[in-house]
Tab-separated table of C-alpha atoms and ligand atoms in Angstrom:
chain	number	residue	atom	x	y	z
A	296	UNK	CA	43.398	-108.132	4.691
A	297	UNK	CA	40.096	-107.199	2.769
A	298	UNK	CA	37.640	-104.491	3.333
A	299	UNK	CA	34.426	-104.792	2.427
A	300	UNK	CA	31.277	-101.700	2.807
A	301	UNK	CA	28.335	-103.168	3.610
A	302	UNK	CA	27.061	-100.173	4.263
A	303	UNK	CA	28.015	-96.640	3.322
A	304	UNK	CA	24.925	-94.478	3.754
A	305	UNK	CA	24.984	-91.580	6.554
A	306	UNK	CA	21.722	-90.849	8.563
A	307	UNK	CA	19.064	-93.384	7.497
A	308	UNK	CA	18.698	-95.751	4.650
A	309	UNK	CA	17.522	-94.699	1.548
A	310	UNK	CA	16.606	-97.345	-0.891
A	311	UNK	CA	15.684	-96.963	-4.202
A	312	UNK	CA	16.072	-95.964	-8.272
A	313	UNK	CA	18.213	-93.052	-7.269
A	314	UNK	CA	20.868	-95.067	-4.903
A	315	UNK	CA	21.385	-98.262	-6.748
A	316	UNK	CA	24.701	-97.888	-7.297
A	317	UNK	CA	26.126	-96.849	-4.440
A	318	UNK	CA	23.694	-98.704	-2.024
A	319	UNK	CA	21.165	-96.882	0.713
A	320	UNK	CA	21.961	-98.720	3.674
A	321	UNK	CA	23.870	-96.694	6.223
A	322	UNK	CA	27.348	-97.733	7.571
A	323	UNK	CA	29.092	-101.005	8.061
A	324	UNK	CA	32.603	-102.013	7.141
A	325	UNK	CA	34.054	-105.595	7.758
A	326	UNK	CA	37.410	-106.114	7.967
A	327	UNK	CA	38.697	-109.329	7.360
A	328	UNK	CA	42.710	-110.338	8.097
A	329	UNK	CA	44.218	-113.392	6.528
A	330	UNK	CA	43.929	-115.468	8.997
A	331	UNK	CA	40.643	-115.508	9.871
A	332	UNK	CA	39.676	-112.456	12.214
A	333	UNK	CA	36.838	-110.530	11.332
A	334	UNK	CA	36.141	-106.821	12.932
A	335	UNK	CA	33.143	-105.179	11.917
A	336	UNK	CA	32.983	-101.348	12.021
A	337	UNK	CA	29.254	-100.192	12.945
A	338	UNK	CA	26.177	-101.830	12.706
A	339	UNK	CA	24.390	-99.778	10.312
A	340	UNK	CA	21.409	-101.624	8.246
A	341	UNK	CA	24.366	-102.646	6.323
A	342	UNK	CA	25.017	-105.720	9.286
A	343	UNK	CA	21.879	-106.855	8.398
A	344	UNK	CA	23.062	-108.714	4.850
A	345	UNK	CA	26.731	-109.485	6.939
A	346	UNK	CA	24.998	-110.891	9.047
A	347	UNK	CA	22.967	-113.465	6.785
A	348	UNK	CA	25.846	-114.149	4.604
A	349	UNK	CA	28.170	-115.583	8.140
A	350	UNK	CA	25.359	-117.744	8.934
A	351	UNK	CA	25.406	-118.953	5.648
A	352	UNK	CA	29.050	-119.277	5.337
A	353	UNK	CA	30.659	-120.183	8.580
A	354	UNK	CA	28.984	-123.792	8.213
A	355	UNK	CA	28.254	-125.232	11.511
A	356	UNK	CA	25.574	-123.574	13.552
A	357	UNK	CA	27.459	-121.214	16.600
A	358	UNK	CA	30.802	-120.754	14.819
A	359	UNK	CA	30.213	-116.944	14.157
A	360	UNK	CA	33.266	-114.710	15.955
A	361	UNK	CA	32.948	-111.259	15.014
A	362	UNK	CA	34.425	-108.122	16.812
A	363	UNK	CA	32.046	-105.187	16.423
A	364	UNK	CA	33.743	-101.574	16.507
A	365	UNK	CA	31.392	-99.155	17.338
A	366	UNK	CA	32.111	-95.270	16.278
A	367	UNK	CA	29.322	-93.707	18.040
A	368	UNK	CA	25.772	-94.898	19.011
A	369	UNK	CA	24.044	-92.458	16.522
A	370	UNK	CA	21.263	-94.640	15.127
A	371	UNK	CA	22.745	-94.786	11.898
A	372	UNK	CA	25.869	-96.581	13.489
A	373	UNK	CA	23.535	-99.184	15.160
A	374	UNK	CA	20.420	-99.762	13.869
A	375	UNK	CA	21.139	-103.052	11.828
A	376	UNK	CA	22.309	-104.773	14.849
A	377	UNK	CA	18.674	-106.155	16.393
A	378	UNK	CA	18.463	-107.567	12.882
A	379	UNK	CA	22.203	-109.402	12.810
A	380	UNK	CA	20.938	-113.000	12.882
A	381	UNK	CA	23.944	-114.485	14.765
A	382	UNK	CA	22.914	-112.164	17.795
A	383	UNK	CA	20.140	-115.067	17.826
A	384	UNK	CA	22.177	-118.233	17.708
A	385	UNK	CA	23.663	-119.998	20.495
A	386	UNK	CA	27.326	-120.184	20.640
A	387	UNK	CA	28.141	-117.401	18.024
A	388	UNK	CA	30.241	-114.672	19.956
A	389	UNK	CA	29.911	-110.805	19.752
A	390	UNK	CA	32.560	-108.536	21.042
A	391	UNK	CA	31.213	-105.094	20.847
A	392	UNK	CA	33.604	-102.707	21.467
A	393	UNK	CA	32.748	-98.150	21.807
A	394	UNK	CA	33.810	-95.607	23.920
A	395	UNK	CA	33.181	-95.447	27.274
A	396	UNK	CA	30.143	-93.237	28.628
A	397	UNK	CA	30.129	-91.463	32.110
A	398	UNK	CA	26.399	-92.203	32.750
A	399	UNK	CA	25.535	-95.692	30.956
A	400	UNK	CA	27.313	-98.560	30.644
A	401	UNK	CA	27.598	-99.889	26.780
A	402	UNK	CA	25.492	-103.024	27.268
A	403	UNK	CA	22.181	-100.414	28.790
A	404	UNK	CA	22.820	-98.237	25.958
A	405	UNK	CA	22.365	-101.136	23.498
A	406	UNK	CA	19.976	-103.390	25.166
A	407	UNK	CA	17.715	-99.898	25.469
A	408	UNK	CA	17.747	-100.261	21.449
A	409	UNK	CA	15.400	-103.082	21.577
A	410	UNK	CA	12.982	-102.411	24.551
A	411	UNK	CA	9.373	-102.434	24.604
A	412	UNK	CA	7.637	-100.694	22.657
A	413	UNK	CA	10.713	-100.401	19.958
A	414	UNK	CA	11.549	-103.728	19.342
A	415	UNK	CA	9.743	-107.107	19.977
A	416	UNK	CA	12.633	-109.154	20.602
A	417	UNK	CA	14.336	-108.021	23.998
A	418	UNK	CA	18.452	-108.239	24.208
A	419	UNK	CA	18.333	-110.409	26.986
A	420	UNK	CA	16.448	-112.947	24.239
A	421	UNK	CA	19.728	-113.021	21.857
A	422	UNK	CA	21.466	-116.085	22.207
A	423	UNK	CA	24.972	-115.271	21.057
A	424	UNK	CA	27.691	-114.958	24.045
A	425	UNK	CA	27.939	-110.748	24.230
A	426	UNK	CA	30.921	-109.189	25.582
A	427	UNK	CA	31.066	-105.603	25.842
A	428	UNK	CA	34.517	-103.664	26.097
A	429	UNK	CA	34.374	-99.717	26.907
A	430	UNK	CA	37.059	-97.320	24.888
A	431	UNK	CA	39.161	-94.264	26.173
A	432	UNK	CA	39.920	-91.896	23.601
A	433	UNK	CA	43.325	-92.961	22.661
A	434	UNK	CA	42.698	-96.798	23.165
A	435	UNK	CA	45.074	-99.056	21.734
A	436	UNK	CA	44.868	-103.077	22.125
A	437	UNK	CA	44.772	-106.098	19.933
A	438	UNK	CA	41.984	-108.385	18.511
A	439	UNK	CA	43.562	-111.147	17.894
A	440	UNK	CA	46.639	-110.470	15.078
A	441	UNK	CA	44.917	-106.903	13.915
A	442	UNK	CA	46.002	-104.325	15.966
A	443	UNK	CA	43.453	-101.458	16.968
A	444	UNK	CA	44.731	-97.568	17.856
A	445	UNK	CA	41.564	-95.048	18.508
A	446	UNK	CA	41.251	-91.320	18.339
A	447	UNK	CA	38.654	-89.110	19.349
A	448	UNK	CA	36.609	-87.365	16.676
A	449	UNK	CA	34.661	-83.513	16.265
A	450	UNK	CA	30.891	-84.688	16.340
A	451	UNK	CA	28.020	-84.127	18.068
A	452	UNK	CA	28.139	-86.683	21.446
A	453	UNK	CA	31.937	-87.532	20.683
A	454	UNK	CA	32.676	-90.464	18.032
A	455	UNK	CA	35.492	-92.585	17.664
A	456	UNK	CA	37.910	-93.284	14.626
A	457	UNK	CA	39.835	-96.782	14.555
A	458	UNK	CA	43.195	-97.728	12.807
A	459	UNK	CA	43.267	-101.734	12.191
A	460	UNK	CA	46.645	-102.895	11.119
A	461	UNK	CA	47.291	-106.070	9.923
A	462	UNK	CA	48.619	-108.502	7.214
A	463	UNK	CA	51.317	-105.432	6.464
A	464	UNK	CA	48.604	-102.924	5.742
A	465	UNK	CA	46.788	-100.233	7.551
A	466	UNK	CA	42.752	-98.803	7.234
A	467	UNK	CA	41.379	-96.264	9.095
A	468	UNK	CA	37.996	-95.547	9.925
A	469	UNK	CA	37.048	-91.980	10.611
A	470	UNK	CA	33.059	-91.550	10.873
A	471	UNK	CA	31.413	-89.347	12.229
A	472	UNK	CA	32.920	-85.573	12.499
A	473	UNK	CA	33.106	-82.360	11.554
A	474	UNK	CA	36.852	-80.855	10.370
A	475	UNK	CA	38.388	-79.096	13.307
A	476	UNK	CA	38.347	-75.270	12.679
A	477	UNK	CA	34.752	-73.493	13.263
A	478	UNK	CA	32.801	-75.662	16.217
A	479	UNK	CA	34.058	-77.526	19.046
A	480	UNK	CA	31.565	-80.743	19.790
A	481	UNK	CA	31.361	-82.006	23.233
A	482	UNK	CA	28.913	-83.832	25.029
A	483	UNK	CA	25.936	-81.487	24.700
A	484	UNK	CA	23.235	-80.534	21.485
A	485	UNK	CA	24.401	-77.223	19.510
A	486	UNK	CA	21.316	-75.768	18.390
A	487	UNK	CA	23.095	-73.319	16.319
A	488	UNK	CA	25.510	-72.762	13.600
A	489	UNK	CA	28.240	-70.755	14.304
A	490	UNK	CA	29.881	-68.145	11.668
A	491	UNK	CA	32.084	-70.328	9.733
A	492	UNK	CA	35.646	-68.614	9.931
A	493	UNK	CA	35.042	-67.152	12.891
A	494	UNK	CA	38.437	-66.965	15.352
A	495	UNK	CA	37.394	-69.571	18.507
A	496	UNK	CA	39.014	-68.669	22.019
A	497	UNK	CA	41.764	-70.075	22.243
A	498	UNK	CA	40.841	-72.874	24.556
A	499	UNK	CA	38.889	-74.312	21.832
A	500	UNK	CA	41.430	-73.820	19.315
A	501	UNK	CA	43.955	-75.875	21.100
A	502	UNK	CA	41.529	-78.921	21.719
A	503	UNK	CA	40.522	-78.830	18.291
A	504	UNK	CA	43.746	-78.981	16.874
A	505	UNK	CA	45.272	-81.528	19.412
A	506	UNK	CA	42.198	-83.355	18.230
A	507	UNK	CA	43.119	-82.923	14.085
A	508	UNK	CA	46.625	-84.177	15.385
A	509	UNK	CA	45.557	-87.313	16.805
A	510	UNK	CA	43.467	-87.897	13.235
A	511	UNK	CA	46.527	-86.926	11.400
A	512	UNK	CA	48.628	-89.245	13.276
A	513	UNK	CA	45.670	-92.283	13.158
A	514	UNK	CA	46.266	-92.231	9.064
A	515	UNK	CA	50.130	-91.896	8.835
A	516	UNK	CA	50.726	-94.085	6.050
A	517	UNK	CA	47.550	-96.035	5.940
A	518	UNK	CA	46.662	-97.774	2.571
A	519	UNK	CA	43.026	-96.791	2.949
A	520	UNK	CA	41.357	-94.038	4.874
A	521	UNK	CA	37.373	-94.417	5.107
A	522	UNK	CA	36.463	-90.960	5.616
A	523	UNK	CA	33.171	-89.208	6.633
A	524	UNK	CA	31.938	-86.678	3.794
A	525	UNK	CA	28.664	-86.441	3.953
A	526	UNK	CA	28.577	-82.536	2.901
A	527	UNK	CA	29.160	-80.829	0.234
A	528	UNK	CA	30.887	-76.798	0.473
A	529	UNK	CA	27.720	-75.764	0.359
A	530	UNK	CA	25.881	-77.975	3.168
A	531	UNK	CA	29.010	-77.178	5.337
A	532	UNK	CA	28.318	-73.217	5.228
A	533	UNK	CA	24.549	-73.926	6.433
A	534	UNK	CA	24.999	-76.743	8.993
A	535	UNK	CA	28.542	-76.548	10.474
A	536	UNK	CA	27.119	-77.780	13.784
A	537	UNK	CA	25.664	-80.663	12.284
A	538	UNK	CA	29.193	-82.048	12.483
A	539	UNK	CA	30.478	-83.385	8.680
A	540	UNK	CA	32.773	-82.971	6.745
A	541	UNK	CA	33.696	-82.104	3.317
A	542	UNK	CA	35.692	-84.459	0.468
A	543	UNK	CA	38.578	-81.160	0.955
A	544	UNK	CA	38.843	-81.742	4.631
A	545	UNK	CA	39.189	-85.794	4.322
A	546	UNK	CA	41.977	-85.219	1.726
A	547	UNK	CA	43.773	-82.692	3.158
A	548	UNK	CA	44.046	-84.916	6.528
A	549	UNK	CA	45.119	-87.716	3.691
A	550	UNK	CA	47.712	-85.001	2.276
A	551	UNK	CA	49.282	-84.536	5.992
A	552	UNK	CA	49.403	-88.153	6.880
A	553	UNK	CA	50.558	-89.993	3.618
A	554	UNK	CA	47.869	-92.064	3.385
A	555	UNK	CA	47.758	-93.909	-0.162
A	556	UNK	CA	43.907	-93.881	-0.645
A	557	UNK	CA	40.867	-92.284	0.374
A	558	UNK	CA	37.063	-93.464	0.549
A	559	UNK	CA	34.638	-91.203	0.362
A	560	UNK	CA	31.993	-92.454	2.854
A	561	UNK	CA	28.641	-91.587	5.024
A	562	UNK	CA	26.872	-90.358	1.499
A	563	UNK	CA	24.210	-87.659	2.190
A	564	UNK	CA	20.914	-90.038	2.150
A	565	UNK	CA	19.040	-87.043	-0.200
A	566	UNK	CA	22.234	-87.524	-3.138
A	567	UNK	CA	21.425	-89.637	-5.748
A	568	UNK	CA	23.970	-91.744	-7.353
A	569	UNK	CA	24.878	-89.150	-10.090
A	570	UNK	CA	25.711	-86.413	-7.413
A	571	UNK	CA	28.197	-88.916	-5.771
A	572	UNK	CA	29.537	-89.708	-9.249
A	573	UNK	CA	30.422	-85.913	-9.155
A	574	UNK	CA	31.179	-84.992	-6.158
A	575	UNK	CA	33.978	-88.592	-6.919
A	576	UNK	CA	34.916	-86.627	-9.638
A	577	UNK	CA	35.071	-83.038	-8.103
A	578	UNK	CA	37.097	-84.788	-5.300
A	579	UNK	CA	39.822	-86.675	-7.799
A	580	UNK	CA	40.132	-83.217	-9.774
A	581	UNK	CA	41.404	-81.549	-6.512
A	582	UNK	CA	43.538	-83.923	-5.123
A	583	UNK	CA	45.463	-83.434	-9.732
A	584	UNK	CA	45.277	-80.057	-9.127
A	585	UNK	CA	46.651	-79.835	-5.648
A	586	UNK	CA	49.450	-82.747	-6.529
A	587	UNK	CA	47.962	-84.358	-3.306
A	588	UNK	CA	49.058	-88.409	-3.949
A	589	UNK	CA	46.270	-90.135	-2.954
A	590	UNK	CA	43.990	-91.970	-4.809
A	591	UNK	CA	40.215	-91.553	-4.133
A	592	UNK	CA	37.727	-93.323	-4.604
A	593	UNK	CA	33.756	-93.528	-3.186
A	594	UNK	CA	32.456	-96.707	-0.921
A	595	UNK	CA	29.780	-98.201	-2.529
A	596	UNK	CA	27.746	-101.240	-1.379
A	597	UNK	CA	29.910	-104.621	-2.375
A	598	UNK	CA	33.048	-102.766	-2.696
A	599	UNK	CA	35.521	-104.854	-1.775
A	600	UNK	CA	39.446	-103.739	-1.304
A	601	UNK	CA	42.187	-106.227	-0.924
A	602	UNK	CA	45.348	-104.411	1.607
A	603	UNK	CA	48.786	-106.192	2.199
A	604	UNK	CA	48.449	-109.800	2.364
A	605	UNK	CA	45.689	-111.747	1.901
B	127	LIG	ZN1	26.358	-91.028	10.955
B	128	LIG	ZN1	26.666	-89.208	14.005
């Protein structure tokens, strides 16, 4: 398979001088199995370029199939999609795939993205054939020959972290959250921080670390984990409720399940390409010092990682 950031930006995009390298668009990951079968992992402003290059490549007009993976409807997970042109050609197919809501169906929450006054072109205008398919936390099913596992993540609203496995290799997605020790998210707005190290009653100690588990168990053995660390030590200590984490928690979690390589993902959008280059290196330094075998590395727009076979 091949994995490809389109996008790798957390928040909103920031283009620019100071991001050329690493790219400002915010988060989008296409995965792409030998045979054919192309998931797409948010629909950051990242989907926007994906987007132009299938119509480009697939050839004939309406032959676009692409499975869209949605973490969590944050706008920085979504807001490329009204401006995915094969949404506006007929016979190109969208499955569009996030977890299931107690109050909205997926299709209102999306088509809501592009009412009046937001957006001039309504969803009931796009032309593609949209399915929708609503998650539970520990979903597991198949798209085709990659095979999808979920697991439910620490962040503000609930997000959703996906293991594809195909072609003999394994990458898992796991953007947004926070690392499971100081805050429990749920379904509501924190408004503030709570004192990092605190002890948590014991409730919320239990779901947090039957949470970690199921994150743990997501990346057993996977070639690549894509892993939000938006925040530095320092931005952690301020804004634990703003539900990040650090490069330490991501590679730790890589530590426990084996995983072979991690990619530092979601950038900050105020760090500039030289911060990333050492936070990279701060990262890469812990991981000799701690004897922790994984290999890191941080997404950049373009990257492009073969897994298993191609
Ligand atoms: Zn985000
Ligand atoms: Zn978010």
């Amino acid at each position: 398979m091949r994995v490809r950031f389109w996008g790798v930006r957390g928040s909103l995009p920031v283009p620019g001088m100071k991001t050329e390298r690493y790219g400002g668009n915010t988060s989008c990951v296409e995965v792409r199995s030998a045979s054919g079968t192309r998931v797409v992992i948010d629909a950051g402003t990242g989907i926007r370029k994906l987007g132009k290059e299938l119509m480009q490549a697939d050839g004939e007009p309406g032959g676009v199939k692409v499975h869209l993976l949605i973490s969590h409807t944050h706008w920085d997970h979504i807001q490329g999609l009204p401006f995915f042109s094969p949404l506006y050609q007929q016979g190109n197919h969208l499955s569009v795939y996030a977890r299931k809501r107690d109050d909205l169906h997926l299709r209102a929450v999306f088509a809501s993205q592009t009412d009046d006054p937001y957006f001039p072109i309504p969803f009931s205008e796009a032309k593609a054939a949209i399915a929708f398919r609503e998650l539970m936390d520990s979903a597991e099913f198949e798209i085709n020959d990659v095979r999808v596992s979920c697991a439910r993540l620490n962040h503000p609203y609930i997000a959703t972290a996906y293991r594809l496995s195909v072609d003999g290799a394994s990458v898992v997605y796991v953007s947004d959250t926070a690392p499971f020790t100081d805050i429990l998210f749920d379904d509501q707005f924190i408004a503030r921080a709570p004192t990092v190290g605190a002890q948590l009653p014991k409730e919320d100690r239990d779901k947090l670390a039957a949470m970690r588990e199921g994150v743990v168990r997501l990346c057993e053995g996977a070639d690549l984990v894509i892993y939000d660390t938006m925040f530095t030590p320092d931005d952690y200590r301020q804004l634990p409720h703003y539900g990040h984490s650090r490069p330490s928690d991501a590679i730790e979690i890589c530590r426990q399940a084996g995983a072979r390589r991690l990619a530092l993902f979601h950038h900050a959008p105020e760090r500039s390409d030289a911060e990333v280059d050492a936070i990279l290196a701060d990262a890469r330094a812990l991981t000799a010092r701690e004897k922790v075998p994984v290999d890191v590395v941080a997404a950049y727009e373009g990257l492009d990682i073969s897994l298993g076979r191609e």
